[in-house]
Coordinates of C-alpha atoms in Angstrom, one line a residue:
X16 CA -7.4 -4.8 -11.4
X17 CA -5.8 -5.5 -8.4
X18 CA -5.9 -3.6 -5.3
X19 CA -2.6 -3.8 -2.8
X20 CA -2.4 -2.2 1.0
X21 CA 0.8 -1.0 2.1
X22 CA 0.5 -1.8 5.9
X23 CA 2.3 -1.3 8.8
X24 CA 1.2 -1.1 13.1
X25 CA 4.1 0.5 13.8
X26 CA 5.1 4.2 13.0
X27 CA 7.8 5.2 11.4
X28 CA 8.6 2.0 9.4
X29 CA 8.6 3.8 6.0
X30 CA 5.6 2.3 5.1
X31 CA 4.6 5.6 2.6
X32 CA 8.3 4.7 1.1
X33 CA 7.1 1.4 0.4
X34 CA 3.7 2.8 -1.4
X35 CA 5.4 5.3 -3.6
X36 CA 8.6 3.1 -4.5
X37 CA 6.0 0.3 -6.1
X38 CA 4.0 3.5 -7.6
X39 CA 7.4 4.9 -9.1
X40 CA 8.2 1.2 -10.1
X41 CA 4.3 0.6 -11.6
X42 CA 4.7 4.0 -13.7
X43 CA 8.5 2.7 -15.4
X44 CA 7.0 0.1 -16.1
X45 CA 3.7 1.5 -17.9
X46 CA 1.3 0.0 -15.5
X47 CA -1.7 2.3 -14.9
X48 CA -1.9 3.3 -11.4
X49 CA -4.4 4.6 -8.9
X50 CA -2.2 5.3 -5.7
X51 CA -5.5 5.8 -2.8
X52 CA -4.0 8.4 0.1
X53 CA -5.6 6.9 3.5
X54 CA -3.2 8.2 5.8
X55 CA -4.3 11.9 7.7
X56 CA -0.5 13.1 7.3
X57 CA -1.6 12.8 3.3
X58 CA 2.3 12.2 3.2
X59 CA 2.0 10.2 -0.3
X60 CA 0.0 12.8 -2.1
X61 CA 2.5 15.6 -1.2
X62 CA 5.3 13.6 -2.3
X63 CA 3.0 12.6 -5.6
X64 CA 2.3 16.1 -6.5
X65 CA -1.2 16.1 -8.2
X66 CA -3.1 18.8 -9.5
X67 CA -5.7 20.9 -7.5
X68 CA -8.6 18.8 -6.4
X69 CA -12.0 20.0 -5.4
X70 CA -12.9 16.8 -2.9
X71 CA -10.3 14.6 -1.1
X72 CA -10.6 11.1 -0.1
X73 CA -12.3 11.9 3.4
X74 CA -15.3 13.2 0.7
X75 CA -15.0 10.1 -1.0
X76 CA -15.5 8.4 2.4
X77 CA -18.5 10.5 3.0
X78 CA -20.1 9.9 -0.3
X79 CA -18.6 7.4 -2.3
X80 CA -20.6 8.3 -5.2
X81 CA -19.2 8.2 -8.9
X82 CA -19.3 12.2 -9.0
X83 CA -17.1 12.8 -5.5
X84 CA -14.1 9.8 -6.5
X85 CA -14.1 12.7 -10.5
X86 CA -13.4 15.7 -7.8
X87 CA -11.1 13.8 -5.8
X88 CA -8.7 12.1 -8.0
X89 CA -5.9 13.9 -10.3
X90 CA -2.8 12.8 -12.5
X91 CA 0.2 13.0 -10.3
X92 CA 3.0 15.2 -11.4
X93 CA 5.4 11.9 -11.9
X94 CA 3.9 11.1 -15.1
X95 CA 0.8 9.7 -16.9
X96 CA -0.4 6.5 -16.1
X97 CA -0.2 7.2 -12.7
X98 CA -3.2 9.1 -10.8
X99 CA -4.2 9.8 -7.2
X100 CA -6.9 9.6 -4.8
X101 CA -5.9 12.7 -2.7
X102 CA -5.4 12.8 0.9
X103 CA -6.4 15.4 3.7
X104 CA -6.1 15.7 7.7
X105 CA -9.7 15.9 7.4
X106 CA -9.6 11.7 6.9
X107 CA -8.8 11.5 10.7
X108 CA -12.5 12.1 11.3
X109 CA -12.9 8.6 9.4
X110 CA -10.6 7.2 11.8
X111 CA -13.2 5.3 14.6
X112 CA -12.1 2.5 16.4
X113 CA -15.0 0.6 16.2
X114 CA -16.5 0.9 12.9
X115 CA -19.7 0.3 11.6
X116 CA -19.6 -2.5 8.6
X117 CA -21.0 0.0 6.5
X118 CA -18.3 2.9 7.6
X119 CA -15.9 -0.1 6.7
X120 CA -17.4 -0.8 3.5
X121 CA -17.2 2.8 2.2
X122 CA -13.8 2.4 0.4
X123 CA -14.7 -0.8 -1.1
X124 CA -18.0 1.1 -2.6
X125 CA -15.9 4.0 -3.6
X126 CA -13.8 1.5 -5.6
X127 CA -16.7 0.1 -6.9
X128 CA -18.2 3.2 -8.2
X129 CA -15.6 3.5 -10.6
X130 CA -16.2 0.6 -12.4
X131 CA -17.8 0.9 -15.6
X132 CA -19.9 -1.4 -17.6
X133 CA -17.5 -3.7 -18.8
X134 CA -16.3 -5.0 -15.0
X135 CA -13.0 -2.4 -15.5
X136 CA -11.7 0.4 -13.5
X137 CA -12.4 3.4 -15.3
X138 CA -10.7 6.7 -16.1
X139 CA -12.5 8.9 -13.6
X140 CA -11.4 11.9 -16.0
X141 CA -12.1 9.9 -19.4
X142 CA -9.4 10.4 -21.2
X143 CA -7.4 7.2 -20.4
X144 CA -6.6 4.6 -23.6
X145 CA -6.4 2.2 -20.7
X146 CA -8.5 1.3 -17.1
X147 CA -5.8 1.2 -13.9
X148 CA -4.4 -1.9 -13.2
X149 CA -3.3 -1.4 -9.8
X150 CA -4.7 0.3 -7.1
X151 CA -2.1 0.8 -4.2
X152 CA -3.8 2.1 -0.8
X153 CA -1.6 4.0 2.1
X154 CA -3.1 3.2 5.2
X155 CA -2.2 5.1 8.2
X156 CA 0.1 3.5 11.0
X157 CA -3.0 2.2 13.4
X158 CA -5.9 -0.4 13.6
X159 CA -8.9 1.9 13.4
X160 CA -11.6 2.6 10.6
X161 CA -9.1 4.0 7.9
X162 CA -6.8 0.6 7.9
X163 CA -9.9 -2.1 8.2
X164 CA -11.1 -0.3 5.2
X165 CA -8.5 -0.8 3.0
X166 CA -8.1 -4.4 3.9
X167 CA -11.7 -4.5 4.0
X168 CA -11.2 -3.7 -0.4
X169 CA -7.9 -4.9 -1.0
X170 CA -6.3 -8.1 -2.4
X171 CA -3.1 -8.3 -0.9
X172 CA -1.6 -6.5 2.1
X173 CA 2.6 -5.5 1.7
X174 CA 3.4 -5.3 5.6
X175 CA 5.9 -3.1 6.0
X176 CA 8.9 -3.1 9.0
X177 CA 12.2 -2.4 10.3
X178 CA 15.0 -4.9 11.6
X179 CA 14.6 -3.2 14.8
X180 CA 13.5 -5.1 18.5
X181 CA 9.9 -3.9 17.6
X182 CA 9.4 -5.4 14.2
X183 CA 8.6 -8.8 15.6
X184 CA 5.2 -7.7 17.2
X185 CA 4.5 -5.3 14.7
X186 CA 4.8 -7.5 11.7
X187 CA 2.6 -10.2 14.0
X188 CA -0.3 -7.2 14.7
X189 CA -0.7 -6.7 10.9
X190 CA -0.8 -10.2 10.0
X191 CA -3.1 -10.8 12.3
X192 CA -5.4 -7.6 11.2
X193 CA -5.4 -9.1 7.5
X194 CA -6.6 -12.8 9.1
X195 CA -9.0 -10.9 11.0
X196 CA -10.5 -8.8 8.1
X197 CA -10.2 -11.9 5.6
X198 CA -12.5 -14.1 8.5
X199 CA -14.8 -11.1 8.6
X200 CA -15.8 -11.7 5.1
X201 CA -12.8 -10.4 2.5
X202 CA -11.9 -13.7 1.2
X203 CA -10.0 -12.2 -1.4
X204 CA -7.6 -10.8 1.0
X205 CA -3.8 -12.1 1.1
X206 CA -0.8 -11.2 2.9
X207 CA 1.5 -10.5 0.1
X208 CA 4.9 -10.1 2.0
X209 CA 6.8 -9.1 4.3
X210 CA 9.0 -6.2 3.0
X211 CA 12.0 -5.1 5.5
X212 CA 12.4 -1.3 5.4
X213 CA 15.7 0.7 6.2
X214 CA 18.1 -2.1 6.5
X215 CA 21.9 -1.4 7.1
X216 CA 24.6 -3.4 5.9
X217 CA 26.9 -5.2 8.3
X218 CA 24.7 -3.6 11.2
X219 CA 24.9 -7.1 13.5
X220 CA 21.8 -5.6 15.2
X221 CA 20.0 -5.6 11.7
X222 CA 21.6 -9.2 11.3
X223 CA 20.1 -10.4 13.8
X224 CA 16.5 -9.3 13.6
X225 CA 16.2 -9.8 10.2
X226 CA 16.9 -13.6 10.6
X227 CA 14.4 -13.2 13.9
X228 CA 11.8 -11.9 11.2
X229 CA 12.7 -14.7 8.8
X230 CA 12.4 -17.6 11.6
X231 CA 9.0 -16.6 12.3
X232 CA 7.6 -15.7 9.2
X233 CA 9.4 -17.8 7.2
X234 CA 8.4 -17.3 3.0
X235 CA 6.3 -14.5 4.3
X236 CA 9.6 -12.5 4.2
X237 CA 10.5 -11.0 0.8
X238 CA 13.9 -11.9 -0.1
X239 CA 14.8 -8.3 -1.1
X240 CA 15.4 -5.6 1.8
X241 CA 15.2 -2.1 1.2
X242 CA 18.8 -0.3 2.3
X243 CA 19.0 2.7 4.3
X244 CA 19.6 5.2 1.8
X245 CA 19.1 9.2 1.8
X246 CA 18.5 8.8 -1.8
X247 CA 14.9 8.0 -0.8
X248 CA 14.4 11.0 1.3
X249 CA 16.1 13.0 -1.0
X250 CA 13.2 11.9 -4.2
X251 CA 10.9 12.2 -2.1
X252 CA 11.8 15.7 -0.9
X253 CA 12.1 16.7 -4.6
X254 CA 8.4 15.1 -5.3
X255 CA 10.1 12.5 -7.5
X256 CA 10.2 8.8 -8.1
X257 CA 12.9 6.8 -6.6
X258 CA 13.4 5.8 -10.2
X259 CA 14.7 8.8 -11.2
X260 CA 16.9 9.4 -9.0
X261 CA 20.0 8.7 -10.7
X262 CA 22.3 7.5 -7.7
X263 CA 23.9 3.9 -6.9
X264 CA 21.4 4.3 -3.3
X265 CA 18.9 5.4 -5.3
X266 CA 19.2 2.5 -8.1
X267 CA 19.6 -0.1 -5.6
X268 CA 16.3 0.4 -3.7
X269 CA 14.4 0.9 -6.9
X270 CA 15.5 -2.9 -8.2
X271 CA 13.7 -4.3 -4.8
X272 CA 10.5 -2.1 -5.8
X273 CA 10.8 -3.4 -9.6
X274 CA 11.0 -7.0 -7.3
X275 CA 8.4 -6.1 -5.7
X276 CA 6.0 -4.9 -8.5
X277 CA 6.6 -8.3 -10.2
X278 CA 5.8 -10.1 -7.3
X279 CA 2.4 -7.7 -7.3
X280 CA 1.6 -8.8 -10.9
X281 CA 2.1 -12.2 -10.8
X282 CA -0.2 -12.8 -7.7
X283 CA -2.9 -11.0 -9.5
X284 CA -2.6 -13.5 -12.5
X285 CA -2.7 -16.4 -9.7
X286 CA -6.3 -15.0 -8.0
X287 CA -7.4 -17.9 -7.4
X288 CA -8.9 -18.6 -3.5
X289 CA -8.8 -22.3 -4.6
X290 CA -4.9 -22.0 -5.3
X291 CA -4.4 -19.2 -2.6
X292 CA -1.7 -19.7 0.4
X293 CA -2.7 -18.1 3.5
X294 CA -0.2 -20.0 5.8
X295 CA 0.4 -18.4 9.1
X296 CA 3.9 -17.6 10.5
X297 CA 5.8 -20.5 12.1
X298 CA 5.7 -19.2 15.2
X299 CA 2.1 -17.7 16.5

């Protein structure tokens, strides 16, 4: 089971596009998913469409006992194999800037709770064949309680951005949040990538920041971009899976999200802090 943030310090970045395209690209490809809805604007559950819920994640967060995470958790309307954690505007409340270690600790206990006897992630329902895989947390777009806690129980951090004048600093503000989290005591944690949001072709401006981003951050940088395409608004709006959505837009951005997924699974077989890279960007 692996547990991946989708992370950005900078609004607007598409970083909920990110989270539901690797969802969308996890259910194609029959990998049980848990998709965890951090962010207040709950943006990723409304575009996930899950059944009624009694409890929400800011419950969870409360009480991350076994019996909350079965009230707050339902299938999506995607498809099976892929269930979520539900969000609420009731999660900014969770939102402190300085955290307690236990407040930061909640979501990694919630997780916890769901793990069954044998060391897997369980159905919360019970009527799974098969434990999740992946566990793919939304954080919000800022640095306070809700963010530390995801990278406070995740594995590997996607940072989200845009080719835009901002991206540098923004990308640099994340990295430094998952270094900062790892030293506090989540060894486990790893920067997974760099993933470059909303990217027009043969826009010079785009051109240029891109290789900006890729000076600086070197492999860091995922080779594939996502393009600027109103297919992705468009699936979202219908509260359906990029992968559906049967246009040459739509097709193109869900190859880089089948990229990424692969890129997802094979660090998970390579867990290994011995054989880990954590190298830091070029440029500090």
């Amino acid at each position: 089971m692996l547990v991946v943030a989708t992370l950005s310090l900078k609004g607007g970045v598409g970083k909920t596009t990110v989270a539901l395209g690797l969802a969308g690209a996890a259910l194609q490809h029959d990998v049980r998913t848990l998709v965890v809805d951090l962010d207040p604007q709950a943006n990723s559950t409304i575009a996930l469409d899950p059944g009624p819920t009694t409890a929400t994640v800011a419950d969870v967060l409360d009480e991350p006992r076994r019996s909350v995470l079965h009230r707050a958790i339902a299938p999506s309307g995607w498809g099976d194999g892929l269930d979520v954690l539900v969000g609420a505007e009731q999660t900014e409340r969770h939102n402190h800037p300085d955290p307690s270690p236990k407040q930061l600790n909640q979501l990694r206990r919630a997780l916890q709770r769901l793990v069954d006897a044998d060391g897997l992630l369980g159905d919360p329902a019970g009527d799974a064949d098969e434990p999740y895989r992946l566990v793919i947390i939304d954080c919000p777009p800022s640095l306070g309680q809700l963010t530390r806690s995801a990278l406070a129980a995740a594995h590997r951090a996607v940072l989200v951005t845009d080719p835009t004048m901002f991206a540098v600093s923004g990308v640099q503000r994340a990295f430094d949040a998952v270094q900062t989290e790892r030293q506090r005591g989540n060894n486990d944690l790893q920067p997974l990538g760099v993933l470059i949001n909303r990217v027009r072709p043969r826009n010079t401006e785009h051109e240029f920041r891109i290789s900006e981003l890729r000076e600086l951050f070197g492999p860091l940088v995922l080779t594939g971009v996502l393009p600027d395409r109103s297919a992705i608004q468009q699936a979202q709006g219908a509260c359906m899976p990029i992968q559906r959505w049967d246009t040459p837009g739509a097709r193109e951005a869900s190859a880089v999200f089948t990229l990424l997924l692969g890129r997802v699974l094979r660090s998970d077989r390579r867990r290994d802090p011995a054989e880990a890279l954590m190298a830091p960007p070029a440029t500090r």
